[in-house]
Amino acid sequence: MNRRSFFAALVNPQPAPDAPAMTMRTGAHGERVSLLGYGAMRYPTVDGSHANNFRGGSNAPIDLALVQRQIDYCIEHGVNYFDTSPAYCRGESEKVLGDALAKHPRDKWFVATKLSNFNPKVWSHEASKKMYETSLRLLHTDHIDFYLLHSIGGGGKDSMKVFNGRFIDNGMLDFLLKEREAGRIRNLGFSFHGDEKVFRHALAMHDKVHWDFIQIQLNWVDWHHAKEVNPRNVNAETLYKLLDERGIPAVIMEPLLGGRLAKVNERVMRKLVPLDPAATPAQWSFRFAGTFPRVLTVLSGMTYLEHVVDNVKTYSPLKPLGEREFAALERAAAAFLSDDSIPCTACNYCMPCPYGIDIPGIFGYWETALADDALPDDPTDPSYAEKRRRFLLGYEQFLERLRRAERCTGCGRCKPHCPQAIDIPAMLRKVDRFIEKLRRNGRA
Amino acid sequence: METVTRRGFIASAGAGAAVCAAAGAEKEDDKLTDGGIADVTPPGVPERQLHVVPPGAGGHRNFSTRCVGCQLCVNACPNNVLRPSKDPRRVFQPEMGFENGYCRPECTKCGEVCPAGAIRRITPEEKKTIHVGHAVWHSELCIAYTEGVDCSACAEHCPAKAIVRVPMNEKDKNSPKVPVVDSMLCIGCGACENLCPARPMPAMTVEGLECHREVRPMSGLKK
């Protein structure tokens, strides 16, 4: 060891040579992909605010130094799949990721990005093509390893029309197939939220298009209970089996439901602790997603380095779940679901609200209270007064006065953007009415 | 040559700001990326023809003759509604303003602390029946009227349920709805003024009543 490497090791500890290696999976063309994938949608910002910290939206710049450290750590520990999109983080995600990856050799990482042409204004061939070319430029590369049609299945009743408008009628799919032939796209796939009809339609194109991979939402709640979380969603089991039958590698998103499954929920933990008292909820969730053999990589939007460290550990190597553990998670899923739940994953697609409402922040606060059994919903509960006090205090402390649920005008502009198809204005009103009732019951 | 009065200048500056706020709302159509958070502008303070004094005061005459300007109620107000007046004729005497909060139906703090009999002690039930002012709608500011936004902020939050939203087109139930204030029910609490998203001034403002009066019993508070 020379002086240089000694100091480098001091600042940035390298994995011990005998550290267990990350579990790897094989892609459609023999790529060796790490089971943990880095999601570039939940970057830390310099104000320390992020999606799971009650405050949802933030205009603060991304903390580039923290991001660089995470990316370096990922690559040093075998993580080689990095997922971004032109829409993420106010459109800054690709550039930040591209710059952070640039210092590492190109053969050390795979990058995934998407055709995020959600707005009809960019449905045209030229505008969509420009989006693709911008991605290549911002990522400082001549080829994209994994390219996705971003979030097909959205658009409500018009989901088929939206799919055709975004990818088929403008010739973008044909263009991307040619790009794949030319080697500038190595794997072509799509990500899916919402209408099952569109999923099956896209899958039926497989014989012609040969999807190299498909990205789906999978976690132990969505496995069998997606419809209960949200009537428009499709059970992950159904989606996974359809991919498995066709031998299409599955990329997993939302393994933690936007962090909601990483939260300790007493009702849930009661089912899990007897089997493995030391495992964290996040570890359970990552082991669940990784156990399925057709899964290529599990994406995690890791905001802070400790998330990366923890998840790397879980997958180095993966300890697959057995029958007993699956059964326990199935029971836990039933306990997790509550009628009062708001299935927000804090993806921020609805943001910014034109009236400045912190939508993911409000829903996050609500869900945290629900998971903590801290929702003061039962006045006969002996701890009602204490719960009420804390709930109101926390709400006022964490959410700025002009960004709370009461300021929602009900204009509904957020609604079409939600991949979970949440009726956002109705849910904001639900939270607001609950709080209003609490305030009025102060003297009861 | 047309001279620009101070009033005219301020009014036109206000109109410009309103256009900017509207442009902010319109930007949605250009949304290409996700995340971030829009700037929020605190609501403006409207000029009132008649200031508002708190429920329990009985009316302006009782209040202005008894109030000694001790500021106990200003300190006690948990919703930041009461503040000392800037009017030299009522110096130190409190009045109500709604840019920080509104006079919440469950709160009777000011009456509990008043040592001078300017604000009588009332119960929350009583409070719900006392008119201290009435809301006035300013169509030129209301985003439902000017932009056709399906906004229900005032009607949703009115504790007295005094605001009805009525479609502007009689034949089309789904046409933009504008708020109509039922002055028989409105108690002047300021919830609508406080929560109205219109800028620079709220489109609902409260005008004070000279003599406070009771809501008619048959109007029955629905909430």
mmCIF file of N, CA, C and O in Angstrom, chain A residues 202-263:
data_model
loop_
_atom_site.group_PDB
_atom_site.id
_atom_site.type_symbol
_atom_site.label_atom_id
_atom_site.label_comp_id
_atom_site.label_asym_id
_atom_site.label_seq_id
_atom_site.Cartn_x
_atom_site.Cartn_y
_atom_site.Cartn_z
ATOM 1 N N ALA A 202 -49.140 -4.364 -24.979
ATOM 2 C CA ALA A 202 -47.704 -4.213 -25.236
ATOM 3 C C ALA A 202 -47.023 -5.571 -25.226
ATOM 4 O O ALA A 202 -46.100 -5.833 -26.005
ATOM 5 N N LEU A 203 -47.482 -6.443 -24.337
ATOM 6 C CA LEU A 203 -46.886 -7.771 -24.240
ATOM 7 C C LEU A 203 -47.174 -8.581 -25.510
ATOM 8 O O LEU A 203 -46.332 -9.365 -25.966
ATOM 9 N N ALA A 204 -48.369 -8.361 -26.071
ATOM 10 C CA ALA A 204 -48.728 -9.077 -27.300
ATOM 11 C C ALA A 204 -47.827 -8.661 -28.460
ATOM 12 O O ALA A 204 -47.689 -9.384 -29.446
ATOM 13 N N MET A 205 -47.203 -7.484 -28.333
ATOM 14 C CA MET A 205 -46.283 -7.035 -29.388
ATOM 15 C C MET A 205 -44.924 -7.705 -29.270
ATOM 16 O O MET A 205 -44.032 -7.464 -30.100
ATOM 17 N N HIS A 206 -44.764 -8.547 -28.246
ATOM 18 C CA HIS A 206 -43.447 -9.105 -27.950
ATOM 19 C C HIS A 206 -42.848 -9.860 -29.129
ATOM 20 O O HIS A 206 -41.656 -9.747 -29.420
ATOM 21 N N ASP A 207 -43.705 -10.627 -29.847
ATOM 22 C CA ASP A 207 -43.193 -11.433 -30.969
ATOM 23 C C ASP A 207 -42.527 -10.545 -32.020
ATOM 24 O O ASP A 207 -41.567 -10.945 -32.660
ATOM 25 N N LYS A 208 -43.089 -9.342 -32.153
ATOM 26 C CA LYS A 208 -42.558 -8.431 -33.167
ATOM 27 C C LYS A 208 -41.413 -7.582 -32.590
ATOM 28 O O LYS A 208 -40.376 -7.399 -33.215
ATOM 29 N N VAL A 209 -41.630 -7.077 -31.381
ATOM 30 C CA VAL A 209 -40.697 -6.084 -30.823
ATOM 31 C C VAL A 209 -39.544 -6.740 -30.064
ATOM 32 O O VAL A 209 -38.438 -6.222 -30.053
ATOM 33 N N HIS A 210 -39.825 -7.896 -29.447
ATOM 34 C CA HIS A 210 -38.848 -8.564 -28.563
ATOM 35 C C HIS A 210 -38.373 -7.633 -27.460
ATOM 36 O O HIS A 210 -37.256 -7.115 -27.515
ATOM 37 N N TRP A 211 -39.234 -7.421 -26.492
ATOM 38 C CA TRP A 211 -38.845 -6.610 -25.336
ATOM 39 C C TRP A 211 -37.690 -7.303 -24.622
ATOM 40 O O TRP A 211 -37.748 -8.498 -24.340
ATOM 41 N N ASP A 212 -36.653 -6.571 -24.341
ATOM 42 C CA ASP A 212 -35.501 -7.167 -23.666
ATOM 43 C C ASP A 212 -35.689 -7.218 -22.160
ATOM 44 O O ASP A 212 -35.036 -7.980 -21.467
ATOM 45 N N PHE A 213 -36.586 -6.374 -21.656
ATOM 46 C CA PHE A 213 -36.883 -6.343 -20.222
ATOM 47 C C PHE A 213 -38.139 -5.511 -20.033
ATOM 48 O O PHE A 213 -38.499 -4.716 -20.914
ATOM 49 N N ILE A 214 -38.796 -5.701 -18.905
ATOM 50 C CA ILE A 214 -39.989 -4.908 -18.601
ATOM 51 C C ILE A 214 -39.934 -4.517 -17.131
ATOM 52 O O ILE A 214 -39.528 -5.326 -16.282
ATOM 53 N N GLN A 215 -40.304 -3.282 -16.862
ATOM 54 C CA GLN A 215 -40.217 -2.781 -15.484
ATOM 55 C C GLN A 215 -41.603 -2.741 -14.851
ATOM 56 O O GLN A 215 -42.522 -2.122 -15.390
ATOM 57 N N ILE A 216 -41.745 -3.410 -13.711
ATOM 58 C CA ILE A 216 -43.050 -3.472 -13.042
ATOM 59 C C ILE A 216 -42.907 -3.114 -11.563
ATOM 60 O O ILE A 216 -41.812 -3.164 -11.001
ATOM 61 N N GLN A 217 -44.030 -2.754 -10.971
ATOM 62 C CA GLN A 217 -44.074 -2.466 -9.529
ATOM 63 C C GLN A 217 -44.301 -3.779 -8.795
ATOM 64 O O GLN A 217 -45.297 -4.456 -9.035
ATOM 65 N N LEU A 218 -43.362 -4.157 -7.927
ATOM 66 C CA LEU A 218 -43.493 -5.432 -7.207
ATOM 67 C C LEU A 218 -43.000 -5.273 -5.774
ATOM 68 O O LEU A 218 -41.923 -4.726 -5.539
ATOM 69 N N ASN A 219 -43.808 -5.699 -4.849
ATOM 70 C CA ASN A 219 -43.435 -5.744 -3.439
ATOM 71 C C ASN A 219 -44.420 -6.672 -2.757
ATOM 72 O O ASN A 219 -45.392 -7.106 -3.381
ATOM 73 N N TRP A 220 -44.210 -6.962 -1.483
ATOM 74 C CA TRP A 220 -45.034 -7.993 -0.862
ATOM 75 C C TRP A 220 -46.470 -7.571 -0.610
ATOM 76 O O TRP A 220 -47.325 -8.403 -0.330
ATOM 77 N N VAL A 221 -46.763 -6.267 -0.731
ATOM 78 C CA VAL A 221 -48.162 -5.846 -0.626
ATOM 79 C C VAL A 221 -48.837 -5.946 -1.988
ATOM 80 O O VAL A 221 -49.931 -6.484 -2.121
ATOM 81 N N ASP A 222 -48.144 -5.460 -3.024
ATOM 82 C CA ASP A 222 -48.724 -5.483 -4.364
ATOM 83 C C ASP A 222 -48.795 -6.894 -4.956
ATOM 84 O O ASP A 222 -49.445 -7.096 -5.968
ATOM 85 N N TRP A 223 -48.079 -7.854 -4.353
ATOM 86 C CA TRP A 223 -48.054 -9.209 -4.901
ATOM 87 C C TRP A 223 -49.474 -9.764 -5.052
ATOM 88 O O TRP A 223 -49.885 -10.167 -6.128
ATOM 89 N N HIS A 224 -50.247 -9.736 -3.972
ATOM 90 C CA HIS A 224 -51.607 -10.251 -4.032
ATOM 91 C C HIS A 224 -52.673 -9.185 -3.769
ATOM 92 O O HIS A 224 -53.850 -9.421 -3.943
ATOM 93 N N HIS A 225 -52.241 -8.013 -3.278
ATOM 94 C CA HIS A 225 -53.232 -7.061 -2.769
ATOM 95 C C HIS A 225 -53.244 -5.738 -3.518
ATOM 96 O O HIS A 225 -53.733 -4.745 -2.996
ATOM 97 N N ALA A 226 -52.699 -5.718 -4.738
ATOM 98 C CA ALA A 226 -52.618 -4.442 -5.460
ATOM 99 C C ALA A 226 -54.000 -3.814 -5.635
ATOM 100 O O ALA A 226 -54.161 -2.604 -5.533
ATOM 101 N N LYS A 227 -54.981 -4.642 -5.874
ATOM 102 C CA LYS A 227 -56.337 -4.119 -6.095
ATOM 103 C C LYS A 227 -56.902 -3.477 -4.828
ATOM 104 O O LYS A 227 -57.718 -2.562 -4.905
ATOM 105 N N GLU A 228 -56.491 -3.995 -3.681
ATOM 106 C CA GLU A 228 -56.996 -3.410 -2.428
ATOM 107 C C GLU A 228 -56.305 -2.086 -2.134
ATOM 108 O O GLU A 228 -56.898 -1.178 -1.578
ATOM 109 N N VAL A 229 -55.020 -1.998 -2.508
ATOM 110 C CA VAL A 229 -54.328 -0.730 -2.348
ATOM 111 C C VAL A 229 -54.966 0.283 -3.277
ATOM 112 O O VAL A 229 -55.210 1.424 -2.918
ATOM 113 N N ASN A 230 -55.245 -0.165 -4.490
ATOM 114 C CA ASN A 230 -55.776 0.741 -5.496
ATOM 115 C C ASN A 230 -56.470 -0.069 -6.588
ATOM 116 O O ASN A 230 -55.842 -0.890 -7.237
ATOM 117 N N PRO A 231 -57.768 0.153 -6.794
ATOM 118 C CA PRO A 231 -58.528 -0.696 -7.722
ATOM 119 C C PRO A 231 -57.968 -0.708 -9.142
ATOM 120 O O PRO A 231 -58.214 -1.639 -9.888
ATOM 121 N N ARG A 232 -57.208 0.329 -9.486
ATOM 122 C CA ARG A 232 -56.710 0.372 -10.857
ATOM 123 C C ARG A 232 -55.404 -0.397 -11.038
ATOM 124 O O ARG A 232 -54.978 -0.639 -12.157
ATOM 125 N N ASN A 233 -54.772 -0.772 -9.954
ATOM 126 C CA ASN A 233 -53.502 -1.470 -10.074
ATOM 127 C C ASN A 233 -53.699 -2.953 -10.351
ATOM 128 O O ASN A 233 -54.777 -3.503 -10.168
ATOM 129 N N VAL A 234 -52.616 -3.585 -10.802
ATOM 130 C CA VAL A 234 -52.665 -5.004 -11.135
ATOM 131 C C VAL A 234 -51.746 -5.732 -10.160
ATOM 132 O O VAL A 234 -50.659 -5.257 -9.849
ATOM 133 N N ASN A 235 -52.195 -6.898 -9.698
ATOM 134 C CA ASN A 235 -51.367 -7.668 -8.778
ATOM 135 C C ASN A 235 -50.003 -7.950 -9.400
ATOM 136 O O ASN A 235 -49.912 -8.346 -10.563
ATOM 137 N N ALA A 236 -48.956 -7.774 -8.604
ATOM 138 C CA ALA A 236 -47.610 -7.998 -9.116
ATOM 139 C C ALA A 236 -47.437 -9.451 -9.542
ATOM 140 O O ALA A 236 -46.696 -9.752 -10.483
ATOM 141 N N GLU A 237 -48.120 -10.365 -8.873
ATOM 142 C CA GLU A 237 -48.000 -11.777 -9.229
ATOM 143 C C GLU A 237 -48.447 -11.995 -10.677
ATOM 144 O O GLU A 237 -47.775 -12.700 -11.445
ATOM 145 N N THR A 238 -49.572 -11.379 -11.047
ATOM 146 C CA THR A 238 -50.080 -11.500 -12.418
ATOM 147 C C THR A 238 -49.038 -10.997 -13.412
ATOM 148 O O THR A 238 -48.722 -11.671 -14.396
ATOM 149 N N LEU A 239 -48.491 -9.813 -13.135
ATOM 150 C CA LEU A 239 -47.530 -9.210 -14.061
ATOM 151 C C LEU A 239 -46.277 -10.072 -14.164
ATOM 152 O O LEU A 239 -45.788 -10.367 -15.251
ATOM 153 N N TYR A 240 -45.774 -10.493 -13.004
ATOM 154 C CA TYR A 240 -44.533 -11.264 -12.983
ATOM 155 C C TYR A 240 -44.701 -12.572 -13.745
ATOM 156 O O TYR A 240 -43.829 -12.965 -14.535
ATOM 157 N N LYS A 241 -45.846 -13.244 -13.520
ATOM 158 C CA LYS A 241 -46.057 -14.531 -14.192
ATOM 159 C C LYS A 241 -46.122 -14.360 -15.708
ATOM 160 O O LYS A 241 -45.624 -15.198 -16.456
ATOM 161 N N LEU A 242 -46.746 -13.262 -16.150
ATOM 162 C CA LEU A 242 -46.814 -13.012 -17.595
ATOM 163 C C LEU A 242 -45.409 -12.845 -18.183
ATOM 164 O O LEU A 242 -45.123 -13.320 -19.280
ATOM 165 N N LEU A 243 -44.534 -12.183 -17.441
ATOM 166 C CA LEU A 243 -43.164 -11.992 -17.915
ATOM 167 C C LEU A 243 -42.396 -13.307 -17.857
ATOM 168 O O LEU A 243 -41.647 -13.657 -18.770
ATOM 169 N N ASP A 244 -42.613 -14.031 -16.763
ATOM 170 C CA ASP A 244 -41.887 -15.287 -16.547
ATOM 171 C C ASP A 244 -42.208 -16.277 -17.669
ATOM 172 O O ASP A 244 -41.308 -16.926 -18.220
ATOM 173 N N GLU A 245 -43.510 -16.362 -18.025
ATOM 174 C CA GLU A 245 -43.913 -17.280 -19.105
ATOM 175 C C GLU A 245 -43.172 -16.983 -20.401
ATOM 176 O O GLU A 245 -42.856 -17.869 -21.170
ATOM 177 N N ARG A 246 -42.938 -15.715 -20.655
ATOM 178 C CA ARG A 246 -42.299 -15.326 -21.908
ATOM 179 C C ARG A 246 -40.789 -15.191 -21.763
ATOM 180 O O ARG A 246 -40.107 -14.821 -22.725
ATOM 181 N N GLY A 247 -40.296 -15.440 -20.572
ATOM 182 C CA GLY A 247 -38.860 -15.361 -20.347
ATOM 183 C C GLY A 247 -38.301 -13.954 -20.448
ATOM 184 O O GLY A 247 -37.144 -13.762 -20.812
ATOM 185 N N ILE A 248 -39.123 -12.943 -20.130
ATOM 186 C CA ILE A 248 -38.641 -11.555 -20.195
ATOM 187 C C ILE A 248 -38.117 -11.139 -18.819
ATOM 188 O O ILE A 248 -38.848 -11.240 -17.828
ATOM 189 N N PRO A 249 -36.876 -10.684 -18.732
ATOM 190 C CA PRO A 249 -36.360 -10.240 -17.425
ATOM 191 C C PRO A 249 -37.198 -9.083 -16.869
ATOM 192 O O PRO A 249 -37.607 -8.195 -17.618
ATOM 193 N N ALA A 250 -37.431 -9.114 -15.555
ATOM 194 C CA ALA A 250 -38.249 -8.078 -14.916
ATOM 195 C C ALA A 250 -37.364 -7.154 -14.096
ATOM 196 O O ALA A 250 -36.555 -7.613 -13.292
ATOM 197 N N VAL A 251 -37.506 -5.857 -14.333
ATOM 198 C CA VAL A 251 -36.862 -4.867 -13.476
ATOM 199 C C VAL A 251 -37.936 -4.418 -12.494
ATOM 200 O O VAL A 251 -39.080 -4.159 -12.882
ATOM 201 N N ILE A 252 -37.562 -4.342 -11.219
ATOM 202 C CA ILE A 252 -38.563 -4.069 -10.179
ATOM 203 C C ILE A 252 -38.458 -2.631 -9.698
ATOM 204 O O ILE A 252 -37.375 -2.151 -9.383
ATOM 205 N N MET A 253 -39.615 -1.967 -9.659
ATOM 206 C CA MET A 253 -39.649 -0.636 -9.036
ATOM 207 C C MET A 253 -40.594 -0.672 -7.828
ATOM 208 O O MET A 253 -41.379 -1.604 -7.688
ATOM 209 N N GLU A 254 -40.486 0.327 -7.010
ATOM 210 C CA GLU A 254 -41.288 0.434 -5.792
ATOM 211 C C GLU A 254 -41.201 -0.815 -4.912
ATOM 212 O O GLU A 254 -42.222 -1.311 -4.439
ATOM 213 N N PRO A 255 -39.997 -1.362 -4.665
ATOM 214 C CA PRO A 255 -39.918 -2.521 -3.761
ATOM 215 C C PRO A 255 -40.339 -2.151 -2.340
ATOM 216 O O PRO A 255 -40.696 -3.018 -1.554
ATOM 217 N N LEU A 256 -40.291 -0.847 -2.025
ATOM 218 C CA LEU A 256 -40.659 -0.386 -0.673
ATOM 219 C C LEU A 256 -41.893 0.511 -0.708
ATOM 220 O O LEU A 256 -42.199 1.178 0.282
ATOM 221 N N LEU A 257 -42.591 0.546 -1.833
ATOM 222 C CA LEU A 257 -43.752 1.437 -1.963
ATOM 223 C C LEU A 257 -43.404 2.858 -1.530
ATOM 224 O O LEU A 257 -44.082 3.447 -0.690
ATOM 225 N N GLY A 258 -42.354 3.377 -2.113
ATOM 226 C CA GLY A 258 -41.971 4.753 -1.797
ATOM 227 C C GLY A 258 -41.544 4.925 -0.350
ATOM 228 O O GLY A 258 -41.724 5.989 0.235
ATOM 229 N N GLY A 259 -40.986 3.871 0.244
ATOM 230 C CA GLY A 259 -40.505 3.975 1.617
ATOM 231 C C GLY A 259 -41.533 3.565 2.654
ATOM 232 O O GLY A 259 -41.216 3.416 3.833
ATOM 233 N N ARG A 260 -42.778 3.373 2.212
ATOM 234 C CA ARG A 260 -43.805 3.030 3.195
ATOM 235 C C ARG A 260 -43.556 1.672 3.816
ATOM 236 O O ARG A 260 -43.918 1.429 4.967
ATOM 237 N N LEU A 261 -42.922 0.760 3.059
ATOM 238 C CA LEU A 261 -42.675 -0.576 3.613
ATOM 239 C C LEU A 261 -41.386 -0.613 4.441
ATOM 240 O O LEU A 261 -41.082 -1.616 5.068
ATOM 241 N N ALA A 262 -40.618 0.474 4.408
ATOM 242 C CA ALA A 262 -39.398 0.505 5.214
ATOM 243 C C ALA A 262 -39.708 0.962 6.637
ATOM 244 O O ALA A 262 -38.899 0.833 7.543
ATOM 245 N N LYS A 263 -40.882 1.510 6.809
ATOM 246 C CA LYS A 263 -41.305 2.044 8.101
ATOM 247 C C LYS A 263 -41.726 0.884 8.994
ATOM 248 O O LYS A 263 -42.417 -0.017 8.547
#
